[in-house]
Short mmCIF file of C-alpha atoms in Angstrom, two decimals:
data_model
loop_
_atom_site.label_atom_id
_atom_site.label_comp_id
_atom_site.label_asym_id
_atom_site.label_seq_id
_atom_site.Cartn_x
_atom_site.Cartn_y
_atom_site.Cartn_z
CA MET K 1129 -72.24 -10.67 -224.91
CA GLU K 1130 -70.82 -12.40 -221.93
CA LEU K 1131 -70.23 -16.24 -221.88
CA GLN K 1132 -69.16 -18.31 -218.96
CA ASP K 1133 -67.79 -21.20 -221.15
CA ASP K 1134 -66.36 -22.20 -224.54
CA THR K 1135 -69.65 -21.62 -226.87
CA PRO K 1136 -69.98 -22.63 -230.17
CA VAL K 1137 -72.24 -20.03 -232.15
CA LEU K 1138 -73.84 -20.35 -235.47
CA GLY K 1139 -74.64 -16.85 -235.86
CA LEU K 1140 -75.51 -13.66 -234.00
CA HIS K 1141 -78.50 -11.73 -235.89
CA PHE K 1142 -79.55 -8.18 -235.33
CA HIS K 1143 -82.72 -6.39 -236.28
CA VAL K 1144 -83.82 -2.99 -236.22
CA ILE K 1145 -87.60 -2.02 -236.13
CA GLY K 1146 -89.58 1.11 -236.41
CA GLU K 1147 -93.26 0.95 -236.47
CA GLY K 1148 -96.53 2.81 -236.02
CA VAL K 1149 -99.63 0.80 -234.84
CA VAL K 1150 -103.25 1.68 -234.00
CA ARG K 1151 -105.24 -0.76 -232.17
CA VAL K 1152 -108.71 -0.09 -230.91
CA GLY K 1153 -109.94 -2.58 -228.27
CA SER K 1154 -108.06 -5.47 -227.06
CA GLY K 1155 -107.99 -9.34 -227.27
CA ARG K 1156 -111.19 -10.64 -228.80
CA HIS K 1157 -112.88 -7.22 -228.58
CA GLU K 1158 -110.28 -5.71 -231.03
CA ARG K 1159 -112.44 -3.63 -233.26
CA LEU K 1160 -109.75 -1.91 -235.57
CA PHE K 1161 -106.05 -2.58 -236.01
CA ASP K 1162 -103.45 -0.99 -238.66
CA LYS K 1163 -99.80 -0.72 -238.88
CA GLU K 1164 -97.19 1.00 -240.83
CA ASN K 1165 -93.20 0.22 -240.86
CA TYR K 1166 -90.54 3.24 -240.79
CA ILE K 1167 -87.29 0.95 -240.39
CA ASP K 1168 -86.87 -2.93 -241.08
CA PHE K 1169 -83.22 -3.71 -241.09
CA ARG K 1170 -81.55 -6.76 -240.50
CA MET K 1171 -77.83 -7.69 -240.39
CA ARG K 1172 -75.67 -10.55 -239.15
CA LEU K 1173 -72.94 -9.50 -236.76
CA LEU K 1174 -71.28 -13.11 -236.42
CA GLY K 1175 -71.21 -16.18 -238.54
CA GLU K 1176 -71.98 -16.85 -242.22
CA PRO K 1177 -74.98 -19.17 -243.76
CA GLY K 1178 -73.53 -22.87 -244.21
CA HIS K 1179 -70.30 -22.19 -242.33
CA THR K 1180 -69.20 -24.14 -239.43
CA PRO K 1181 -70.05 -22.42 -236.01
CA SER K 1182 -67.63 -20.08 -234.35
CA LEU K 1183 -66.12 -20.93 -231.06
CA LEU K 1184 -66.23 -18.16 -228.56
CA SER K 1185 -64.03 -17.93 -225.58
CA PRO K 1186 -65.36 -17.11 -222.03
CA GLY K 1187 -65.63 -13.36 -221.15
CA ILE K 1188 -67.47 -10.45 -222.69
CA HIS K 1189 -67.48 -10.02 -226.30
CA SER K 1190 -68.63 -6.83 -228.18
CA PHE K 1191 -69.73 -6.40 -231.85
CA PRO K 1192 -69.64 -2.61 -232.86
CA PHE K 1193 -71.81 -1.36 -235.71
CA LYS K 1194 -73.29 1.87 -237.14
CA LEU K 1195 -76.75 2.33 -238.38
CA GLY K 1196 -77.73 5.55 -240.20
CA LEU K 1197 -81.39 6.59 -239.11
CA PRO K 1198 -83.37 7.40 -242.44
CA MET K 1199 -84.56 11.19 -242.50
CA GLY K 1200 -88.14 12.17 -241.53
CA LEU K 1201 -88.85 9.25 -239.08
CA PRO K 1202 -91.86 10.27 -236.74
CA SER K 1203 -91.09 10.85 -233.26
CA THR K 1204 -91.58 8.17 -230.73
CA PHE K 1205 -95.18 8.47 -229.38
CA LEU K 1206 -97.13 6.47 -226.76
CA GLY K 1207 -100.97 6.58 -226.77
CA THR K 1208 -104.15 4.97 -225.47
CA HIS K 1209 -105.02 3.41 -228.76
CA GLY K 1210 -101.72 3.48 -230.70
CA TRP K 1211 -97.89 4.09 -230.58
CA VAL K 1212 -94.94 4.85 -232.51
CA GLN K 1213 -91.97 2.88 -231.21
CA TYR K 1214 -88.47 1.78 -232.38
CA TYR K 1215 -86.32 -1.00 -230.99
CA CYS K 1216 -83.77 -3.51 -231.85
CA LYS K 1217 -83.38 -7.19 -231.38
CA ALA K 1218 -80.53 -9.53 -231.16
CA ALA K 1219 -80.70 -13.18 -231.44
CA LEU K 1220 -77.62 -15.64 -230.77
CA ARG K 1221 -77.87 -19.21 -232.24
CA GLU K 1222 -76.27 -22.25 -230.79
CA PRO K 1223 -75.81 -25.56 -233.23
CA ASN K 1224 -78.10 -27.39 -230.69
CA GLY K 1225 -80.93 -25.31 -231.85
CA LEU K 1226 -80.93 -23.30 -228.71
CA THR K 1227 -81.38 -19.37 -229.52
CA HIS K 1228 -81.10 -16.43 -226.97
CA LYS K 1229 -82.85 -13.26 -227.37
CA ASN K 1230 -82.89 -9.78 -226.13
CA GLN K 1231 -84.33 -6.56 -227.28
CA GLN K 1232 -83.99 -2.80 -226.37
CA VAL K 1233 -86.11 0.27 -227.09
CA PHE K 1234 -84.79 3.51 -228.33
CA ILE K 1235 -86.27 6.73 -228.36
CA VAL K 1236 -86.57 8.81 -231.56
CA MET K 1237 -87.16 12.73 -231.58
CA ASN K 1238 -87.85 14.31 -235.07
CA PRO K 1239 -87.25 17.86 -234.42
CA ILE K 1240 -89.40 20.62 -235.64
CA ASP K 1241 -87.40 23.90 -235.66
CA LEU K 1242 -90.09 26.92 -235.65
CA ASN K 1243 -87.58 29.10 -237.14
CA LEU K 1244 -87.96 27.12 -240.46
CA GLU K 1245 -91.60 27.05 -240.23
CA PRO K 1246 -93.85 29.49 -242.13
CA PRO K 1247 -93.12 32.88 -240.87
CA VAL K 1248 -96.73 33.86 -240.05
CA LEU K 1249 -96.63 31.53 -237.35
CA SER K 1250 -94.20 34.06 -235.42
CA GLN K 1251 -96.84 36.96 -235.74
CA GLU K 1252 -100.20 37.38 -233.52
CA LEU K 1253 -103.28 34.96 -234.06
CA GLU K 1254 -106.39 36.49 -233.71
CA CYS K 1255 -110.15 35.08 -233.73
CA SER K 1256 -113.37 37.04 -233.16
CA ILE K 1257 -117.15 36.40 -232.85
CA GLU K 1258 -120.61 38.07 -232.44
CA HIS K 1259 -123.14 35.71 -231.11
CA ARG K 1260 -126.60 36.79 -230.53
CA MET K 1261 -128.18 35.54 -227.42
CA GLY K 1262 -131.76 34.33 -226.51
CA VAL K 1263 -134.76 34.59 -228.80
CA GLY K 1264 -136.62 37.98 -229.12
CA CYS K 1265 -137.05 40.01 -226.08
CA VAL K 1266 -135.91 37.00 -223.73
CA GLY K 1267 -132.18 37.58 -223.11
CA GLY K 1268 -131.84 39.27 -226.53
CA GLY K 1269 -128.68 41.14 -227.45
CA ALA K 1270 -125.36 40.07 -228.79
CA VAL K 1271 -122.14 39.35 -227.20
CA ALA K 1272 -118.83 40.43 -228.89
CA CYS K 1273 -115.55 38.79 -228.30
CA ARG K 1274 -111.94 39.17 -229.76
CA VAL K 1275 -109.07 36.75 -228.64
CA THR K 1276 -105.48 37.08 -229.54
CA LEU K 1277 -102.43 35.13 -228.87
CA ASP K 1278 -98.91 36.46 -228.97
CA ARG K 1279 -98.11 34.05 -231.59
CA GLY K 1280 -99.19 30.90 -233.50
CA ALA K 1281 -96.49 28.48 -232.39
CA TYR K 1282 -94.56 27.36 -229.25
CA VAL K 1283 -92.44 24.88 -227.59
CA PRO K 1284 -93.07 22.87 -224.19
CA GLY K 1285 -91.93 25.01 -221.54
CA GLU K 1286 -93.03 28.09 -223.07
CA SER K 1287 -96.07 30.20 -222.01
CA ILE K 1288 -98.87 31.39 -224.46
CA ALA K 1289 -99.86 35.13 -223.75
CA LEU K 1290 -103.54 35.42 -224.22
CA SER K 1291 -105.51 38.45 -224.64
CA ALA K 1292 -109.26 39.05 -224.82
CA GLN K 1293 -111.86 41.53 -224.92
CA LEU K 1294 -115.61 40.27 -224.32
CA VAL K 1295 -118.44 42.84 -224.64
CA ASN K 1296 -121.59 41.51 -223.04
CA ASN K 1297 -124.44 43.51 -225.00
CA SER K 1298 -127.15 41.15 -224.30
CA ARG K 1299 -129.66 40.78 -221.50
CA THR K 1300 -127.99 37.52 -220.13
CA ALA K 1301 -125.18 37.35 -217.72
CA ILE K 1302 -122.20 35.36 -218.74
CA LYS K 1303 -121.41 32.83 -215.99
CA CYS K 1304 -117.93 32.66 -216.72
CA THR K 1305 -115.27 32.63 -219.30
CA ARG K 1306 -112.36 30.15 -219.65
CA ALA K 1307 -109.32 29.65 -221.89
CA ALA K 1308 -108.12 26.22 -222.48
CA LEU K 1309 -104.86 24.59 -224.16
CA THR K 1310 -106.07 20.98 -225.65
CA GLU K 1311 -104.68 18.12 -227.15
CA THR K 1312 -106.47 16.33 -229.79
CA ILE K 1313 -105.09 12.71 -230.76
CA GLN K 1314 -106.73 11.22 -233.80
CA TYR K 1315 -106.12 7.40 -234.70
CA SER K 1316 -106.81 6.19 -237.91
CA ALA K 1317 -107.06 2.54 -239.44
CA HIS K 1318 -107.33 1.76 -243.10
CA GLY K 1319 -108.06 5.19 -244.05
CA LYS K 1320 -111.00 5.80 -241.39
CA VAL K 1321 -110.95 7.54 -238.12
CA ALA K 1322 -110.91 4.77 -235.47
CA ALA K 1323 -110.63 6.75 -232.11
CA LYS K 1324 -110.20 10.32 -230.81
CA GLU K 1325 -108.87 11.73 -227.76
CA VAL K 1326 -109.31 15.32 -226.49
CA ARG K 1327 -107.72 16.29 -223.28
CA GLU K 1328 -107.33 19.64 -221.49
CA LEU K 1329 -103.78 20.43 -220.42
CA ALA K 1330 -104.18 23.92 -218.96
CA THR K 1331 -106.79 26.44 -218.22
CA LEU K 1332 -107.47 29.79 -216.96
CA THR K 1333 -110.87 31.19 -215.69
CA HIS K 1334 -112.56 34.63 -215.38
CA GLY K 1335 -115.80 35.16 -213.25
CA LYS K 1336 -119.24 36.66 -214.17
CA THR K 1337 -119.89 39.36 -216.89
CA ARG K 1338 -123.03 41.29 -216.30
CA PRO K 1339 -125.26 42.76 -219.20
CA GLY K 1340 -123.54 45.79 -220.52
CA ALA K 1341 -120.29 44.93 -218.95
CA THR K 1342 -117.05 44.36 -220.45
CA ASP K 1343 -114.16 41.51 -219.33
CA TRP K 1344 -110.58 42.15 -220.40
CA TRP K 1345 -108.00 39.47 -220.61
CA ARG K 1346 -104.44 41.06 -220.79
CA ARG K 1347 -101.66 38.81 -221.89
CA GLU K 1348 -102.85 36.14 -219.27
CA LEU K 1349 -100.54 32.90 -219.41
CA LEU K 1350 -101.22 29.66 -220.34
CA TYR K 1351 -98.15 27.25 -219.80
CA VAL K 1352 -97.22 24.57 -222.20
CA PRO K 1353 -96.22 21.47 -220.56
CA PRO K 1354 -93.96 18.73 -221.94
CA LEU K 1355 -95.72 17.31 -225.07
CA PRO K 1356 -95.20 15.63 -228.13
CA PRO K 1357 -94.93 17.91 -231.34
CA THR K 1358 -97.73 18.76 -233.41
CA ASN K 1359 -98.83 16.02 -236.07
CA LEU K 1360 -96.13 13.63 -235.61
CA ARG K 1361 -94.80 14.23 -238.95
CA GLY K 1362 -93.94 11.03 -240.99
CA CYS K 1363 -96.78 9.12 -239.25
CA HIS K 1364 -100.05 8.34 -241.28
CA LEU K 1365 -101.94 6.75 -238.57
CA ILE K 1366 -101.83 9.04 -235.65
CA ALA K 1367 -102.46 12.72 -235.79
CA VAL K 1368 -101.55 15.20 -232.87
CA HIS K 1369 -103.35 18.65 -232.63
CA TYR K 1370 -102.97 21.44 -230.20
CA ASP K 1371 -105.57 24.19 -229.77
CA VAL K 1372 -106.31 27.10 -227.66
CA TYR K 1373 -110.25 27.39 -226.79
CA PHE K 1374 -111.81 30.47 -225.54
CA ILE K 1375 -115.31 29.57 -224.05
CA ILE K 1376 -117.99 31.69 -222.99
CA GLU K 1377 -120.44 30.17 -220.97
CA PRO K 1378 -123.96 31.87 -220.53
CA LYS K 1379 -126.02 31.95 -217.11
CA ASN K 1380 -129.12 30.77 -218.92
CA LEU K 1381 -129.68 27.38 -220.59
CA GLU K 1382 -127.93 28.31 -223.81
CA LYS K 1383 -125.02 26.55 -225.28
CA GLU K 1384 -121.47 27.63 -224.41
CA VAL K 1385 -119.81 29.46 -227.24
CA LYS K 1386 -116.09 28.59 -228.28
CA LEU K 1387 -113.55 30.34 -230.33
CA ARG K 1388 -110.72 28.02 -231.34
CA LEU K 1389 -107.26 28.93 -232.23
CA PRO K 1390 -105.08 26.32 -233.49
CA ILE K 1391 -101.31 26.24 -232.67
CA VAL K 1392 -98.24 24.49 -233.67
CA LEU K 1393 -95.99 22.90 -230.97
CA GLY K 1394 -92.47 22.45 -232.00
CA THR K 1395 -88.86 21.28 -230.46
CA TYR K 1396 -86.97 24.32 -231.07
CA PRO K 1397 -88.46 27.94 -230.20
CA PHE K 1398 -88.33 30.98 -232.22
CA ARG K 1399 -85.08 33.15 -231.74
CA GLU K 1400 -86.13 35.76 -229.15
CA GLN K 1401 -87.54 38.69 -230.42
CA GLY K 1402 -88.88 41.54 -228.29
CA GLU K 1403 -90.48 40.91 -225.09
CA GLN K 1404 -91.19 37.36 -224.19
CA PRO K 1405 -93.17 35.40 -221.59
CA PRO K 1406 -91.54 33.67 -218.94
CA THR K 1407 -90.11 30.37 -220.30
CA HIS K 1408 -89.52 26.87 -218.04
CA TYR K 1409 -88.24 24.53 -220.29
CA PRO K 1410 -89.05 20.97 -218.93
CA THR K 1411 -86.37 18.37 -218.04
CA THR K 1412 -88.09 15.23 -219.23
CA LEU K 1413 -88.71 14.04 -223.05
CA PRO K 1414 -92.44 14.44 -223.90
CA VAL K 1415 -92.70 10.71 -224.70
CA PHE K 1416 -94.25 8.89 -221.99
CA ARG K 1417 -97.17 11.17 -220.74
CA ALA K 1418 -98.28 10.77 -217.11
CA TRP K 1419 -101.72 11.03 -217.78
CA LEU K 1420 -101.86 8.29 -220.09
CA HIS K 1421 -103.97 6.22 -217.80
CA ASP K 1422 -106.56 8.79 -217.24
CA LYS K 1423 -110.04 8.18 -218.94
CA PRO K 1424 -110.35 10.15 -222.19
CA ARG K 1425 -113.17 12.57 -222.73
#
């Protein structure tokens, strides 16, 4: 605090707040609102109730303090319909009734160490399907597909190694096959789902697969960009999930076929074991996301 003159002060108050908020709509059109608190801590750094004012001299005054954060706080997060934020407020009260206020946001990162998660996440993740195309003799036959990821958990900066085998035993050509890393954010208010966002973060595409042909994917890499960790552990209003989808698009009017492989995103990577895909760790914290103002699908 910097003062230019002798200043009588009744008190210097400090308030630390951590909260999760879901707000769908805005202003008069706000449809749903819910809130939960993680920190609500107040302390008086100067002055006592009922005492005479303290006289502070001109110059810079510092008021050191320590505050231990509780365990299990959800990470800072900013989304379209909600957020998890932490900030501290300071208020300086003068005897004449004037109050000077300021506040500062701070970031909390609740780490997820993949080495402490269930060991199954370090093993290959596989999904397979056999889908019959067409009706009767029109485009009849089946498409068989098996997709494998090198493991079930990653951190931002790593690459997902995806392998797949698509066997087209139908009479219909496959227009293309596509792999996509997606983020799903679900916002809840008063125990009900209030809004949901789904966004593709990285994609890979293969071209046409003719009837009777086989399409092979061999350890093709999906890069994981800077992202918040899975699930915002400790927050009950906002859930963040990540999936790899393998999508088969038939050439006719049939619906596309999707294979879903859910993955976990953490903060600390697995200790290196064997051959690993290339890693390019991001230099920014995955809190404020560049695509936040894009229109969600």
